[in-house]
Coordinates of C-alpha atoms and ligand atoms in Angstrom, one line a residue:
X1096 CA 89.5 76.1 98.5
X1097 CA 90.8 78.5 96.1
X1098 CA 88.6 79.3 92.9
X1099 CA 90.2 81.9 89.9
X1100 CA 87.1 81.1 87.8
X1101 CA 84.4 83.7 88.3
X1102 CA 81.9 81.3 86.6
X1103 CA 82.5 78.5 89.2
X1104 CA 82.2 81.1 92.2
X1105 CA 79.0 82.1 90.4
X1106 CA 77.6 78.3 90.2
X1107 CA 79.1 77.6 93.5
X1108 CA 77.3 80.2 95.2
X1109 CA 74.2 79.3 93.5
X1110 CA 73.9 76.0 94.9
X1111 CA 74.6 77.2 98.3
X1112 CA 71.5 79.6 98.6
X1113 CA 69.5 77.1 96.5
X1114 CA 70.5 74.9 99.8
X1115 CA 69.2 78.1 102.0
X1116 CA 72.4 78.9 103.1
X1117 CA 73.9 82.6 104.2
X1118 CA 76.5 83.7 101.9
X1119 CA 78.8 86.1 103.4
X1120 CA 81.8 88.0 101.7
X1121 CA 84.9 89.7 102.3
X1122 CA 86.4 91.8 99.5
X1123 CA 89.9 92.1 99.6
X1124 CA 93.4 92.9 98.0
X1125 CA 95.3 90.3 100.3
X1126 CA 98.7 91.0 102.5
X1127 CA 95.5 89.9 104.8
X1128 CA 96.6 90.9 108.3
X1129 CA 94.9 90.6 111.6
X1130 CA 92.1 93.5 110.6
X1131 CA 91.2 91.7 107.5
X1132 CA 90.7 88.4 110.0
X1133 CA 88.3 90.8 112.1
X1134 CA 86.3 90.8 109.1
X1135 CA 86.9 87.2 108.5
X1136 CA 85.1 86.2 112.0
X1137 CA 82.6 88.4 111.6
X1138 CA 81.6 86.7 108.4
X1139 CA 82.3 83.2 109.9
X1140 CA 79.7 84.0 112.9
X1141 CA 77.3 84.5 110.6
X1142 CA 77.3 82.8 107.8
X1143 CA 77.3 79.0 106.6
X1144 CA 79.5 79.6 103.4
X1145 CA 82.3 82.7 103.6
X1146 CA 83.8 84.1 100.5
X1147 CA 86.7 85.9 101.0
X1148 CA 88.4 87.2 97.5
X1149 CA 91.9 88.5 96.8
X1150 CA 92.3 90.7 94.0
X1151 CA 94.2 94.0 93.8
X1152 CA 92.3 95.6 91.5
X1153 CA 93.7 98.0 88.9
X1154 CA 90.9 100.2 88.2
X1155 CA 91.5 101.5 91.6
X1156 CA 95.0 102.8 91.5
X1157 CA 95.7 106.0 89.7
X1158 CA 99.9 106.0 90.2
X1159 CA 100.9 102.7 88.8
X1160 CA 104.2 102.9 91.1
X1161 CA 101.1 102.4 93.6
X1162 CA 99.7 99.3 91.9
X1163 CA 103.3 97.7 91.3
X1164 CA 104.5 98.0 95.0
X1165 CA 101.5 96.8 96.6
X1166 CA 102.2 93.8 98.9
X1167 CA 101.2 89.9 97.5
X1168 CA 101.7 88.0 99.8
X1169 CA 99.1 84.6 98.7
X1170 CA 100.3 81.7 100.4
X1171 CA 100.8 83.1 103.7
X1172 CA 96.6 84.6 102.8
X1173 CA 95.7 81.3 101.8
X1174 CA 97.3 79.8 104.8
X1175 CA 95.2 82.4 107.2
X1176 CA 92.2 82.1 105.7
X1177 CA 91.9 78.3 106.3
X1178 CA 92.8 78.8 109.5
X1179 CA 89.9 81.2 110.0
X1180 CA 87.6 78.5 108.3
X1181 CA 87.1 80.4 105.0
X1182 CA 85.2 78.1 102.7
X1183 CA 86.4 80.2 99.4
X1184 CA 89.7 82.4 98.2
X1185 CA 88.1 83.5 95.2
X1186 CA 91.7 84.9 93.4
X1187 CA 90.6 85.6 90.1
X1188 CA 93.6 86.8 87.3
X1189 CA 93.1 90.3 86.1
X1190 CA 91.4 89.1 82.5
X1191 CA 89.2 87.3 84.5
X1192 CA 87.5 90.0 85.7
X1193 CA 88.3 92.5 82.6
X1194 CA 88.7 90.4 79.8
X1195 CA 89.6 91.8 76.8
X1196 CA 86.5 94.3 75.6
X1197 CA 85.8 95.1 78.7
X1198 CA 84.3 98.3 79.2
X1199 CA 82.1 98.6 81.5
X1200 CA 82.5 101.4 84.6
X1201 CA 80.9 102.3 88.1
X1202 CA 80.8 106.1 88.8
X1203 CA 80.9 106.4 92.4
X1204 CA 79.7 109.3 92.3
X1205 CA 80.2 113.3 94.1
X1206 CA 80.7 111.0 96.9
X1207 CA 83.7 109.4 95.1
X1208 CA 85.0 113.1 94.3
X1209 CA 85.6 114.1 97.8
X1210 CA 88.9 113.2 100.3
X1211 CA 90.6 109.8 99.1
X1212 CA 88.8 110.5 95.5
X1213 CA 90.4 113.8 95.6
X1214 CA 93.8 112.7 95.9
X1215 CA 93.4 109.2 93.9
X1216 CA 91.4 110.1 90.6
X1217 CA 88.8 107.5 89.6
X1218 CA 89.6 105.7 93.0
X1219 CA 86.1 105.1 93.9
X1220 CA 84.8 104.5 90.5
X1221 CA 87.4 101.2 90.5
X1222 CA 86.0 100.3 93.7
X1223 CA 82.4 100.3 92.8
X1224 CA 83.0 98.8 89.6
X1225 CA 84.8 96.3 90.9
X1226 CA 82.5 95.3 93.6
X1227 CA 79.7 95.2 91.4
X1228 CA 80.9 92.9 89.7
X1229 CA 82.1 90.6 92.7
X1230 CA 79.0 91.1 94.2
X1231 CA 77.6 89.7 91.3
X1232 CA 79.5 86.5 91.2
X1233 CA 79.7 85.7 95.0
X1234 CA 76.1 86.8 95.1
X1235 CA 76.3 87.1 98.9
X1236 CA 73.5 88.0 101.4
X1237 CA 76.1 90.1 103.0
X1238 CA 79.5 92.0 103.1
X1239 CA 81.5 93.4 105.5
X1240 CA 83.8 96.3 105.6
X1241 CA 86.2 98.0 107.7
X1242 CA 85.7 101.2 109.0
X1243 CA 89.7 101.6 108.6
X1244 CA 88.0 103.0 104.9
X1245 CA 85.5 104.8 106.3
X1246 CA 85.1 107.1 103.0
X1247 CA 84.6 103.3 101.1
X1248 CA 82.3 102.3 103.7
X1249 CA 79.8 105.2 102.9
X1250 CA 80.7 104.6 98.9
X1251 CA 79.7 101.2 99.0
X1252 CA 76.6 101.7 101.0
X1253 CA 75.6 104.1 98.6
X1254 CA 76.3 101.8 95.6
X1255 CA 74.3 98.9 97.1
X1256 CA 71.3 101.0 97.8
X1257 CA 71.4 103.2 94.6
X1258 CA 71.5 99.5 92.1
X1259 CA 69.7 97.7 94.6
X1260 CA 71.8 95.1 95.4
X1261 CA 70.0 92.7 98.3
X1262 CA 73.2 93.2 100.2
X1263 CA 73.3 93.7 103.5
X1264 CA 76.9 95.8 104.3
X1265 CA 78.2 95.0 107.7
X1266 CA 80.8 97.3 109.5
X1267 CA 83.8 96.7 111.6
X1268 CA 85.6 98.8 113.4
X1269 CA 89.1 99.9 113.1
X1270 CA 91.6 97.1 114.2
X1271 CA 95.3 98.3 115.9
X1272 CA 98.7 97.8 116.4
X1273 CA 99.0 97.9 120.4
X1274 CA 100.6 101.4 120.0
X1275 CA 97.5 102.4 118.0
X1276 CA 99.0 102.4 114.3
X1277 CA 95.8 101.4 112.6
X1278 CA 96.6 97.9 111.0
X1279 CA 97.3 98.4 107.1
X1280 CA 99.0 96.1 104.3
X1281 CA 100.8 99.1 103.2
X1282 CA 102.8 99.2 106.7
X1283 CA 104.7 96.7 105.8
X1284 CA 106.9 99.1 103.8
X1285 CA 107.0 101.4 106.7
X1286 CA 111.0 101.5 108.2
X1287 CA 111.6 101.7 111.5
X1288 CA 112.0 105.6 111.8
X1289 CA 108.7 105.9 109.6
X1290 CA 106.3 103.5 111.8
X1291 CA 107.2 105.6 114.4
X1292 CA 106.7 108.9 113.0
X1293 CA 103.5 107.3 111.8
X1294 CA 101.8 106.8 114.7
X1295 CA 101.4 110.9 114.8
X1296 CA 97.7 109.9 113.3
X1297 CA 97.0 107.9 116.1
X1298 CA 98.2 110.4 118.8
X1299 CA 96.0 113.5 117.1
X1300 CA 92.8 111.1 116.7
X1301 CA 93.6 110.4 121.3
X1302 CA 94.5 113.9 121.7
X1303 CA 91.2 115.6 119.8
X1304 CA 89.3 113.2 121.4
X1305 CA 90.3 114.2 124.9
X1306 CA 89.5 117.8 124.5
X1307 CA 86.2 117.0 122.8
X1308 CA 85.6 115.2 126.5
X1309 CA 87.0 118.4 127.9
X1310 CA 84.4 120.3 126.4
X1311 CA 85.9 121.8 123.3
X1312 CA 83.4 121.3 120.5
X1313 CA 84.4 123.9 118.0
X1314 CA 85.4 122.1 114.9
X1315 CA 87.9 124.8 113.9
X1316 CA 89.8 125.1 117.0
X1317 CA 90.4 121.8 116.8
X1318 CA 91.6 121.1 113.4
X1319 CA 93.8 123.8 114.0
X1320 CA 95.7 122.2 116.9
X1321 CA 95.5 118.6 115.6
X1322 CA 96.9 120.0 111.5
X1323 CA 99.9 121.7 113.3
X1324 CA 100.8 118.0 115.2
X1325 CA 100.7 116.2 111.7
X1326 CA 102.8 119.0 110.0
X1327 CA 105.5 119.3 113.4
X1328 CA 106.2 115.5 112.5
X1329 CA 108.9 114.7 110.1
X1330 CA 108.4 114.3 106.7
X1331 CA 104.4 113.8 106.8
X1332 CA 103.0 115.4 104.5
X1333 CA 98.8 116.0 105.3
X1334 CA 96.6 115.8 102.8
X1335 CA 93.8 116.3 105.0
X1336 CA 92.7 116.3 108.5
X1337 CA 88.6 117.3 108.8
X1338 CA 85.5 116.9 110.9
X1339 CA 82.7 115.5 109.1
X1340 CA 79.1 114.7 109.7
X1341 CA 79.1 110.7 109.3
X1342 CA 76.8 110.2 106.3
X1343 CA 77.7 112.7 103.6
X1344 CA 81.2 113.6 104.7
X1345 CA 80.0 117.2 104.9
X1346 CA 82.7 119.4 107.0
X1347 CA 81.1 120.5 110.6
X1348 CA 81.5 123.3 112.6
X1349 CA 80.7 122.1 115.8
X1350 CA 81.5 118.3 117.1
X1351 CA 78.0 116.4 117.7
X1352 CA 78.0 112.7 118.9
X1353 CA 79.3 110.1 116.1
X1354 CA 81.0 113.2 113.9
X1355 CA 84.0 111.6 112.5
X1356 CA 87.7 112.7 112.5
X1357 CA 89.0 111.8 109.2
X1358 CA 92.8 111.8 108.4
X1359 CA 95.0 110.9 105.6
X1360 CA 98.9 111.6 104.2
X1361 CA 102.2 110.3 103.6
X1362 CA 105.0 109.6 105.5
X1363 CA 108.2 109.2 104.1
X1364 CA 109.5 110.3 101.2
X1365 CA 110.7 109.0 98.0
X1366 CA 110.4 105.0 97.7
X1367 CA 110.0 104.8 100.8
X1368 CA 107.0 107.1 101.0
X1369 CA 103.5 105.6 102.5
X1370 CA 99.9 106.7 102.5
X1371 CA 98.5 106.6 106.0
X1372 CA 94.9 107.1 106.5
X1373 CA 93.1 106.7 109.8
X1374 CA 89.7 108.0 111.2
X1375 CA 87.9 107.9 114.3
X1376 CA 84.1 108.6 115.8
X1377 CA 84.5 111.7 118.3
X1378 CA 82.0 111.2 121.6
X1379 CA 81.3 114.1 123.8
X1380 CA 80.7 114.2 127.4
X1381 CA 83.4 111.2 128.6
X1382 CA 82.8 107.8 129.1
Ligands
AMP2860 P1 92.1 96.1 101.7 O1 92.7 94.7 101.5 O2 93.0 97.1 102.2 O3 91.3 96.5 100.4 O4 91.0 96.0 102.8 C1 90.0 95.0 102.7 C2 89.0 95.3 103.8 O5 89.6 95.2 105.1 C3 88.4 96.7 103.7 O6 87.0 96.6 104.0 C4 89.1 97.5 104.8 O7 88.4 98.6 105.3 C5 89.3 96.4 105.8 N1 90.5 96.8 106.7 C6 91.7 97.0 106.3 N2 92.5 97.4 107.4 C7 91.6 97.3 108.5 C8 91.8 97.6 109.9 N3 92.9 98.0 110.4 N4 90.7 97.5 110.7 C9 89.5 97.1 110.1 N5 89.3 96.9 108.8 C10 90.3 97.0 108.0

């Protein structure tokens, strides 16, 4: 069933937890593709009612090329997320969720200034605003999230324990192409040449990995080799490539257990130009 009416979600969702049912939710900005079903199954296995919205929000881009050219793609969503059992689409209209007057905003916070923030002003202060309200009208006992976004992940974890939302925020793992491109919407307007080039974020996440297991640990050392692979590929252009501690995002020196490679740029250039953003744990010792 798809729903545009934020009041009926609202009512709807009521009723189920009135029933004692789980209500679990997937935010989303559709082109859903098979790492947006991870997150679909993961919600399906545990709860009795699944919410999964589509809504590209507007608060969250800062380059409105950005905004326009992001892929809608609805019917073939809709026609996956029955298949995957989803009892809601909630696919609200923009002035559904900020009607006229509306003026109400999330800061994310310093954690909202670093990395992604960084590059897209106010991008995390969309995000949370956003999903407050969302959460508010799915009213769901939990969420889950991909940790494709791991920089979201952490922003969204904050914003439910800062307001106290009784949200439970599950995480998932970052889904793949079989060459390791991380699954994205935006690849879709990768060309050939480009999803090629782009799976130089893959190959630096593998090869700083393998000398962590070799026994390199020094953050430096390795950022230095893995920054000059992303700038010897053609036409990427980094934004950044760090080692961070997992909770804060605070840059390391040296690689502990669970510390996370984060990277992000474009390929491309012109119309054709893509942001790529992937991120990995790094383990030491080998498997
Ligand atoms: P988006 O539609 O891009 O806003 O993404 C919706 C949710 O799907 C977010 O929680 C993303 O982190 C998650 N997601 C997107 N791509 C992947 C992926 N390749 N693996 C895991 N989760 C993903």
């Amino acid at each position: 069933m798809i729903i545009g009416s934020p009041s009926l979600m609202q009512a709807m969702s009521t009723a189920h937890r009135r029933e004692g049912r789980t209500v679990g939710f997937v935010p989303t900005m559709g082109a859903l593709h098979d790492g947006h079903m991870a997150l679909i199954r993961e919600a399906r296995l545990r709860a009795d009612f699944v919410v999964v919205s589509i809504f590209v929000n507007p608060k969250q881009f800062d380059k409105e090329k950005d905004l326009n050219s992001y892929p809608h793609t609805l019917e073939a969503d809709l026609k996956l997320c029955h298949a995957a059992g989803v009892d809601v689409v909630l696919s609200p209209p923009v002035d559904a969720i900020y009607p006229a007057g509306y003026c109400t905003n999330i800061s994310a916070g310093p954690l909202g200034r670093v990395l992604e923030g960084r590059s897209r002003n106010g991008h995390f202060d969309g995000v949370c605003t956003v999903l407050t309200s969302f959460f508010s009208i799915v009213q769901p006992h939990f969420a889950v999230f991909g940790e494709k976004d791991f920089q979201q992940l952490l922003v969204v974890k904050r914003l439910v324990r800062d307001l106290h939302f009784p949200i439970e925020i599950v995480p998932i793992p970052v889904l793949r192409d079989i060459d390791g491109l991380a699954l994205s919407s935006r690849n879709v307007r990768l060309n050939k040449r480009n999803r090629q080039r782009a799976l130089c974020l893959f190959k630096t996440l593998s090869s700083v990995q393998e000398r962590v297991f070799e026994g390199e640990v020094r953050a430096r050392v390795l950022l230095r080799d893995a920054r000059a692979r992303l700038k010897n590929t053609p036409d990427f252009k980094l934004d950044y490539c760090l080692i961070v501690e997992p909770y804060v995002l605070n840059s390391i020196e040296t690689v502990s257990d669970g510390a996370r490679l984060l990277l992000a740029g474009t390929i491309g250039t012109g119309k054709n130009q893509v942001r790529l953003l992937d991120n990995s744990p790094l383990f030491i010792g080998g498997q």
